Tab-separated table of C-alpha atoms in Angstrom:
chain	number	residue	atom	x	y	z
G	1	UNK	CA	-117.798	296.235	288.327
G	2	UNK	CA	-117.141	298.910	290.841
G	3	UNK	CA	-114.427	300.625	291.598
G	4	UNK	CA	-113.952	298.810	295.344
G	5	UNK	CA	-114.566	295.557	293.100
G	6	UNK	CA	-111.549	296.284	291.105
G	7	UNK	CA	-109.053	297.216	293.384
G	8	UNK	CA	-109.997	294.046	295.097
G	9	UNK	CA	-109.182	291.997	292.125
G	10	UNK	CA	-105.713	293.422	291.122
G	11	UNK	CA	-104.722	293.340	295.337
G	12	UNK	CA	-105.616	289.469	294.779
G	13	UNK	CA	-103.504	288.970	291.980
G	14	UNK	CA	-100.595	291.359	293.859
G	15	UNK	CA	-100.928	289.277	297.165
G	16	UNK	CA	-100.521	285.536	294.974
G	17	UNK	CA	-97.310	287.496	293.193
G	18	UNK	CA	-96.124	288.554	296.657
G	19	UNK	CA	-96.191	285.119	297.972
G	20	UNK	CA	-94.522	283.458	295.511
G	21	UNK	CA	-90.394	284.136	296.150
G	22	UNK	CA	-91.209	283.052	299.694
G	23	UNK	CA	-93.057	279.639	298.417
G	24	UNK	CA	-89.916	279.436	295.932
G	25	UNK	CA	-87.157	279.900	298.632
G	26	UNK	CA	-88.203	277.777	301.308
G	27	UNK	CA	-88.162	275.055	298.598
G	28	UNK	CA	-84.815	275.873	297.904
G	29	UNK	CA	-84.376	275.321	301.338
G	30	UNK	CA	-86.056	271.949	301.746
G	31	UNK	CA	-84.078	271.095	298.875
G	32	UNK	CA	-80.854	272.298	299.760
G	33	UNK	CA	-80.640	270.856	302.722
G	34	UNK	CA	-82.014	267.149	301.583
G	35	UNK	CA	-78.450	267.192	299.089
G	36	UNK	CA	-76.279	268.922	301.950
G	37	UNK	CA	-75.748	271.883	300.031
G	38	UNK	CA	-77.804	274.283	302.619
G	39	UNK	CA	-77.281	274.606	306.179
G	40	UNK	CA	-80.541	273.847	308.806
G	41	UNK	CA	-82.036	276.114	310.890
G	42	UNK	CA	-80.275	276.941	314.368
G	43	UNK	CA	-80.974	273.887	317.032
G	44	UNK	CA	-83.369	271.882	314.263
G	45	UNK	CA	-81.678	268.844	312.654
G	46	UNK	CA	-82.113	267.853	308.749
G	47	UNK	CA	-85.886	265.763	309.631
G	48	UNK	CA	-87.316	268.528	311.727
G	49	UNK	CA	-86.261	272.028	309.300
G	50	UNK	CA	-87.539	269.190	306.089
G	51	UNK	CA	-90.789	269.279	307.966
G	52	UNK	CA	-91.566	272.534	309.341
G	53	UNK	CA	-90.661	274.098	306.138
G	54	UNK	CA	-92.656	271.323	304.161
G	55	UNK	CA	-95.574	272.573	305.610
G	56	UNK	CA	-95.025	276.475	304.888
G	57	UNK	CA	-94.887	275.378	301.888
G	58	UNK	CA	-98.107	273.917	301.569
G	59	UNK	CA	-99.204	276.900	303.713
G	60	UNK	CA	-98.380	279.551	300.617
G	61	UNK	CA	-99.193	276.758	298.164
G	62	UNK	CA	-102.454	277.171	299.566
G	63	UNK	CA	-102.248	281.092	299.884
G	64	UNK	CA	-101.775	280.988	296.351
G	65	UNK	CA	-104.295	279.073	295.349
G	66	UNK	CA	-106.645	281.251	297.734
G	67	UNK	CA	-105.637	284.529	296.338
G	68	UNK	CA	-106.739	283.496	292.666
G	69	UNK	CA	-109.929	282.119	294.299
G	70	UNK	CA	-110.274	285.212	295.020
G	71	UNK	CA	-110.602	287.101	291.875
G	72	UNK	CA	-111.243	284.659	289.529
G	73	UNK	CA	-114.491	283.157	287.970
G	74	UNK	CA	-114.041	279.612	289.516
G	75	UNK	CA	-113.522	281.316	292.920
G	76	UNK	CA	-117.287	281.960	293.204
G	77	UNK	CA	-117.697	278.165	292.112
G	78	UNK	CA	-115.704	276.327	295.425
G	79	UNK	CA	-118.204	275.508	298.359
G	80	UNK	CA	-118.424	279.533	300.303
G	81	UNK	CA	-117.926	277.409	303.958
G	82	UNK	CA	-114.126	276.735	302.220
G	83	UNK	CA	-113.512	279.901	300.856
G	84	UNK	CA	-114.736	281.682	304.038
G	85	UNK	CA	-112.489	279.532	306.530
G	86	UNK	CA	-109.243	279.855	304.283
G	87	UNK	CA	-109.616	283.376	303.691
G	88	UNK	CA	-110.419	283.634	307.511
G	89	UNK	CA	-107.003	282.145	308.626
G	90	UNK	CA	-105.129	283.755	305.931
G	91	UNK	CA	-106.204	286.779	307.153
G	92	UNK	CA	-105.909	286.222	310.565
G	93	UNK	CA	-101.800	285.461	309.716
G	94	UNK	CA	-101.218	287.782	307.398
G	95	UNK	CA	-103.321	291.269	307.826
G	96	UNK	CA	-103.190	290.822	311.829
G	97	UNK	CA	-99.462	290.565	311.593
G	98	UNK	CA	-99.407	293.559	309.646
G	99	UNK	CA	-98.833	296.383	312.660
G	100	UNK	CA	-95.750	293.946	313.445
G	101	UNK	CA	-93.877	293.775	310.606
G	102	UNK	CA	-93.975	297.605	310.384
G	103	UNK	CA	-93.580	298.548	313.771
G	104	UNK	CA	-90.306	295.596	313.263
G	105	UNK	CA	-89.584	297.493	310.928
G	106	UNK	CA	-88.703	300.933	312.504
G	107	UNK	CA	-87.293	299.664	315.853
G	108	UNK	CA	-84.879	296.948	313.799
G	109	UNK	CA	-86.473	294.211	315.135
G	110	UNK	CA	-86.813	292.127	311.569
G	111	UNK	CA	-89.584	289.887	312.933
G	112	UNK	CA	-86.812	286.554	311.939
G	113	UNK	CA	-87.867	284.522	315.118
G	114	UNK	CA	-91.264	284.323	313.591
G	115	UNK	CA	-92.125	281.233	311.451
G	116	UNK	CA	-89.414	278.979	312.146
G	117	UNK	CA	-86.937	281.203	309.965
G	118	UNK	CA	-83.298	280.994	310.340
G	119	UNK	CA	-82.081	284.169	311.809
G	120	UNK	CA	-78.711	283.586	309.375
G	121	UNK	CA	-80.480	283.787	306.325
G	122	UNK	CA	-79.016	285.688	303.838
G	123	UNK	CA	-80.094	289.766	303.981
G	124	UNK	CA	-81.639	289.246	300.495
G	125	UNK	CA	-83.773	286.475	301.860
G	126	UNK	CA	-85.013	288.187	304.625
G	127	UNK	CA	-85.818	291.063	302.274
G	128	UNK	CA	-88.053	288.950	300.152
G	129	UNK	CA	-88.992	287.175	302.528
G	130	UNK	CA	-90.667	289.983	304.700
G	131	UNK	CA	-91.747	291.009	301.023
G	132	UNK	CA	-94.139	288.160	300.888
G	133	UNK	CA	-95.765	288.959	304.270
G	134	UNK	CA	-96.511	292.277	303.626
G	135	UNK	CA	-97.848	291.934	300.244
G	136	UNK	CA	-99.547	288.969	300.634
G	137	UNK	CA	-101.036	290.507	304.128
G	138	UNK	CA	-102.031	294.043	302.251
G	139	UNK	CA	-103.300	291.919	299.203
G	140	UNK	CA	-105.642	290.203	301.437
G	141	UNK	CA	-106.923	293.616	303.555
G	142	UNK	CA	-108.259	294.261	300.019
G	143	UNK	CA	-109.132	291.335	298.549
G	144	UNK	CA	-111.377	289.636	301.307
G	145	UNK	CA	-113.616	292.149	301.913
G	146	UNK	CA	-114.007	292.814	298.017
G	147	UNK	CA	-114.362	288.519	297.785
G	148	UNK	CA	-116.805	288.397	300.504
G	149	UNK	CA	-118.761	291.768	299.568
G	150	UNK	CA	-119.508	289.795	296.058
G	151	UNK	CA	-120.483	286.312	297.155
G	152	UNK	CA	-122.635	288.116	300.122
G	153	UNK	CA	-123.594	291.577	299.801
G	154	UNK	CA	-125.962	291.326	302.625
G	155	UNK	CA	-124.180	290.555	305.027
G	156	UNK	CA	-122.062	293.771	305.105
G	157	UNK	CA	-125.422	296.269	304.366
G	158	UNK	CA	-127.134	298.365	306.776
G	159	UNK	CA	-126.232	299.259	310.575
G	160	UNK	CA	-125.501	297.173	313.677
G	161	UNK	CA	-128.833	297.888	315.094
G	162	UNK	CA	-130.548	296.333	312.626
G	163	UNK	CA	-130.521	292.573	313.247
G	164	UNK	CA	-131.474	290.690	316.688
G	165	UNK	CA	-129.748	291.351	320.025
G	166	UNK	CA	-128.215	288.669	321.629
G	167	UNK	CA	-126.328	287.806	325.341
G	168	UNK	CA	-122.380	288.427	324.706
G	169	UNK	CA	-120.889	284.912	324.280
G	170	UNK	CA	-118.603	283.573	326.224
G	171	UNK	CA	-116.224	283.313	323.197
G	172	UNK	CA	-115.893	287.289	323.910
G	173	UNK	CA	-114.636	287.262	327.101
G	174	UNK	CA	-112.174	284.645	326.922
G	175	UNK	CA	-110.631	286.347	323.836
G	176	UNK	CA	-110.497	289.210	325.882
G	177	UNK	CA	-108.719	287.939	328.898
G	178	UNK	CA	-106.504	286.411	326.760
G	179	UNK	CA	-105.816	289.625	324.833
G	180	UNK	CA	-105.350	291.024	328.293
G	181	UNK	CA	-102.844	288.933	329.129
G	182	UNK	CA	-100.531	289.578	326.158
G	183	UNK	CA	-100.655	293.052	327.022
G	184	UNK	CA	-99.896	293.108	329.921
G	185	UNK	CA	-96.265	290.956	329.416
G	186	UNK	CA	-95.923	293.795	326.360
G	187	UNK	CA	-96.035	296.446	328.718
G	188	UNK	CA	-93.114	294.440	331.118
G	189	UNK	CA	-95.519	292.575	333.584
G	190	UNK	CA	-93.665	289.495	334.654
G	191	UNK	CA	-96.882	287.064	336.035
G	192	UNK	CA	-96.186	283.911	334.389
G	193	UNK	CA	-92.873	284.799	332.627
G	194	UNK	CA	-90.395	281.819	333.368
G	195	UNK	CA	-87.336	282.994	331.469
G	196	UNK	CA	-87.320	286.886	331.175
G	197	UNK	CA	-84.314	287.000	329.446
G	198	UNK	CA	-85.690	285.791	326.668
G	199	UNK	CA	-88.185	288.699	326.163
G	200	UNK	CA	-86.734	290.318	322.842
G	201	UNK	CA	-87.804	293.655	321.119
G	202	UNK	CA	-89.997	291.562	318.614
G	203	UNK	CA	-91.707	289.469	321.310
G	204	UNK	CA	-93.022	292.689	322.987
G	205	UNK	CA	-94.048	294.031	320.014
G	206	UNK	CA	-96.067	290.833	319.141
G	207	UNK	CA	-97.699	290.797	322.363
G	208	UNK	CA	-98.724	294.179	321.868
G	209	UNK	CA	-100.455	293.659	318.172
G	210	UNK	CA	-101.899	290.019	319.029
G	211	UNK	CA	-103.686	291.686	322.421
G	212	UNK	CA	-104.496	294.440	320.423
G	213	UNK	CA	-106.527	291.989	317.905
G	214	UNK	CA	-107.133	290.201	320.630
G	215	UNK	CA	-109.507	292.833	322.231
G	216	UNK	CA	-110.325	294.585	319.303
G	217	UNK	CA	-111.977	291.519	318.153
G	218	UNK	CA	-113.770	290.350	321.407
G	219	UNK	CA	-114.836	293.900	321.191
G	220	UNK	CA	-116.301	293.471	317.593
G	221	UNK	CA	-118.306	290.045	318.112
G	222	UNK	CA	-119.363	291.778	321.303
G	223	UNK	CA	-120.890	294.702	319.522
G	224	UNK	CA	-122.406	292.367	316.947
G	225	UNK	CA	-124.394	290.223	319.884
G	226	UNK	CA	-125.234	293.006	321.320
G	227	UNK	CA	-127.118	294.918	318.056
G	228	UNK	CA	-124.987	298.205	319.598
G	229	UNK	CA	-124.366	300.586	319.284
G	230	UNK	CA	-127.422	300.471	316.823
G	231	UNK	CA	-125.939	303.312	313.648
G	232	UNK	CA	-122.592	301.796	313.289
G	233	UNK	CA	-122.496	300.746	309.793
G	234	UNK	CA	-122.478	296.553	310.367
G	235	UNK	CA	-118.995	295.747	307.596
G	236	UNK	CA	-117.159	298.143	310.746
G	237	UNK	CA	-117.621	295.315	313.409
G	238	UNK	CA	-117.365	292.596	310.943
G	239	UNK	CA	-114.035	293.599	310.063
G	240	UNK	CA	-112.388	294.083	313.144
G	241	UNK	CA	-114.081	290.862	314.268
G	242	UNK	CA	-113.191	288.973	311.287
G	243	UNK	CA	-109.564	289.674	311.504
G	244	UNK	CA	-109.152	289.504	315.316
G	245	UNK	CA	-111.202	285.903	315.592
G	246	UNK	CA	-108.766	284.752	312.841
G	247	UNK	CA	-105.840	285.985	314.337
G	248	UNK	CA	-106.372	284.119	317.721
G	249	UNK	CA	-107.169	281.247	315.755
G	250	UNK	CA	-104.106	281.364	313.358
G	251	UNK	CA	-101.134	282.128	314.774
G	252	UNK	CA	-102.530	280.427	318.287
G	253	UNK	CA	-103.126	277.137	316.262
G	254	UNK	CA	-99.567	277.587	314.780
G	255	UNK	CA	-97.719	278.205	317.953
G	256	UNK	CA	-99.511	275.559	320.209
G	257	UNK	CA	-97.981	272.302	318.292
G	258	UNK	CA	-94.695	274.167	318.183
G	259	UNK	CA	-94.327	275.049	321.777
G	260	UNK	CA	-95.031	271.747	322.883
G	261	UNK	CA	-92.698	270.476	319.915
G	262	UNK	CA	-90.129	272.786	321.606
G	263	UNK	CA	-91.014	271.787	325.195
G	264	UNK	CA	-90.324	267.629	324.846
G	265	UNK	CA	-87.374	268.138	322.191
G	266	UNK	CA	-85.578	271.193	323.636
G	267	UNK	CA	-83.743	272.510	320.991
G	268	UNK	CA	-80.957	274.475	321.286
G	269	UNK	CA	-82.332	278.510	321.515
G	270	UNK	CA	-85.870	277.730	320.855
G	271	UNK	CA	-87.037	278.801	324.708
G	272	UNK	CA	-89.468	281.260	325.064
G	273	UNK	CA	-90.139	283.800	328.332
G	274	UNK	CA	-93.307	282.348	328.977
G	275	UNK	CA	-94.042	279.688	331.599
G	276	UNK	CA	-95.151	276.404	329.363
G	277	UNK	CA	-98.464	275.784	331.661
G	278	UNK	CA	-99.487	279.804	331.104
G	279	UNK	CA	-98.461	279.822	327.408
G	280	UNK	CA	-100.325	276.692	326.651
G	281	UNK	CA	-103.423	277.074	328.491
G	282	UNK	CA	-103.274	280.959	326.834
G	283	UNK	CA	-103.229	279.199	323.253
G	284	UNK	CA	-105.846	276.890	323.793
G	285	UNK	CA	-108.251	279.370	325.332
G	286	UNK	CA	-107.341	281.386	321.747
G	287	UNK	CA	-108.169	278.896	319.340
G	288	UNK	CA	-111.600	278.114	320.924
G	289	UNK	CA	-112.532	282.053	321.870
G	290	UNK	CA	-111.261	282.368	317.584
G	291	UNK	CA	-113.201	279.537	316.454
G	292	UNK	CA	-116.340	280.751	318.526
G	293	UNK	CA	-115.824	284.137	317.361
G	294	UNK	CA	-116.125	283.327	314.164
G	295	UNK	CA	-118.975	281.115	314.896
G	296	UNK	CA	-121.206	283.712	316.368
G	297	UNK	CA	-119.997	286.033	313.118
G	298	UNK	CA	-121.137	283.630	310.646
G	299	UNK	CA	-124.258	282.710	312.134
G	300	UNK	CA	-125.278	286.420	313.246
G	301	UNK	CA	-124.712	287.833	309.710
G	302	UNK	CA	-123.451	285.511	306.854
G	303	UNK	CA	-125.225	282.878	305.473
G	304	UNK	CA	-122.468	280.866	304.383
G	305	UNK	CA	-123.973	278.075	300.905
């Protein structure tokens, strides 16, 4: 075992500790508010918060269960096509975000609006909370790569160069305009922004890191197809494509349902600055571009069994 090997296997352990106080208090919450003891969320009513926060649950149940896949023996037993595609979307929630949450961090944003949180929460919730992301997202930036290193060596040896050159796919490009996109409404461009007093601190600053992944990605799968340039070491691309395909795909696949959830029930404060026909169209254009990403990743350079 290598030294790369090992810090990989005590970040996985650190990232399933890290998630656990936020699995634990959003059953508190689901709980508490089932007996009437807890207040709901802000414009959600006792069905809706039980079921949004029903399935976070089973979203860091199953981060859990993925970080100890991770490092331990029965890991490298589960079907690598499973492994692969949970690790892909946990990384594409958790690392991607990571910029955010620290960047939140110094300009007081908090990064509450994210997730269906409520923004009253307690400050010790938020704390832990925001505690969970981070560790859970740094556990992972060490922990994949050490994961996928093991189960497939070759696909992370030797340079860019070195495998067949391909046509750009189309997945590329459309992550790219979409990137694009949320870059320009981070840097105050108001095409397609219905509401623009609803653009917050931490909305810019999201649009900024997901266009940044965005790009950075397209950029990645790009280079990849493209066998250039040919001495880049090939894990560089992979990375950057791995986490930016995953982060269209994630948090894209997350927001869709919920802005269309938000559109037909209109909740009280749950508007966002975007026009509903942009923002939509924008998320589905992600989640294929992310799932084509990934496909042209996978089938360029790991061989998944």
């Amino acid at each position: 075992m290598d030294r790369w090997d090992r810090v990989g296997r005590r970040a996985a352990y650190g990232a399933a500790l890290a998630l656990l106080p936020y699995l634990l208090i959003k059953v508190s919450w689901v709980v508490g508010s089932l007996v009437g003891v807890l207040p709901v969320g802000n414009g959600f009513g006792v069905a809706e918060w039980v079921v949004l926060n029903t399935v976070t649950i089973g979203m860091a149940a199953i981060g859990i269960a993925l970080a100890l896949a991770l490092v331990r023996p029965w890991g490298m037993r589960i079907p690598g096509a499973l492994v692969a595609f949970c690790a892909w979307v946990g990384s594409g929630f958790l690392v991607s975000i990571l910029p955010f949450a620290v960047f939140g961090a110094l300009l007081d944003g908090g990064g509450g609006s994210q997730g269906g949180e409520d923004p009253a929460m307690p400050v010790w919730e938020g704390v832990l909370v925001q505690f969970s992301f981070l560790g859970m997202g740094l556990g992972l930036a060490l922990a994949v790569p050490a994961y996928l290193r093991r189960r497939w060596p070759e696909a992370f040896a030797g340079r860019v160069g070195d495998g067949p050159r391909t046509a750009p796919p189309w997945a590329a490009a459309v992550g790219a305009a979409v990137g694009l996109v949320w870059l320009y409404w981070a840097v105050g461009g108001t095409v397609g922004i219905a509401h623009p007093a609803g653009r917050v601190t931490d909305w810019y600053v999201l649009g900024a890191v997901s266009g940044f992944w965005a790009l950075a990605g397209s950029a990645a799968v790009g280079m990849v197809a493209r066998a250039r340039p040919a001495r880049l070491p090939r894990w560089l691309p992979l990375v950057f494509g791995w986490v930016g395909s995953g982060s269209l795909f994630a948090w894209s696949s997350w927001k869709l349902p919920i802005t269309l959830y938000t559109a037909w029930a209109d909740p009280v404060g749950a508007g966002r600055p975007e026009s509903l026909a942009v923002v939509v169209v924008l998320l589905l254009c992600a989640v294929a571009a992310g799932a084509a990403m990934l496909r042209t990743l996978v089938r360029t350079r790991i061989r998944v069994p």
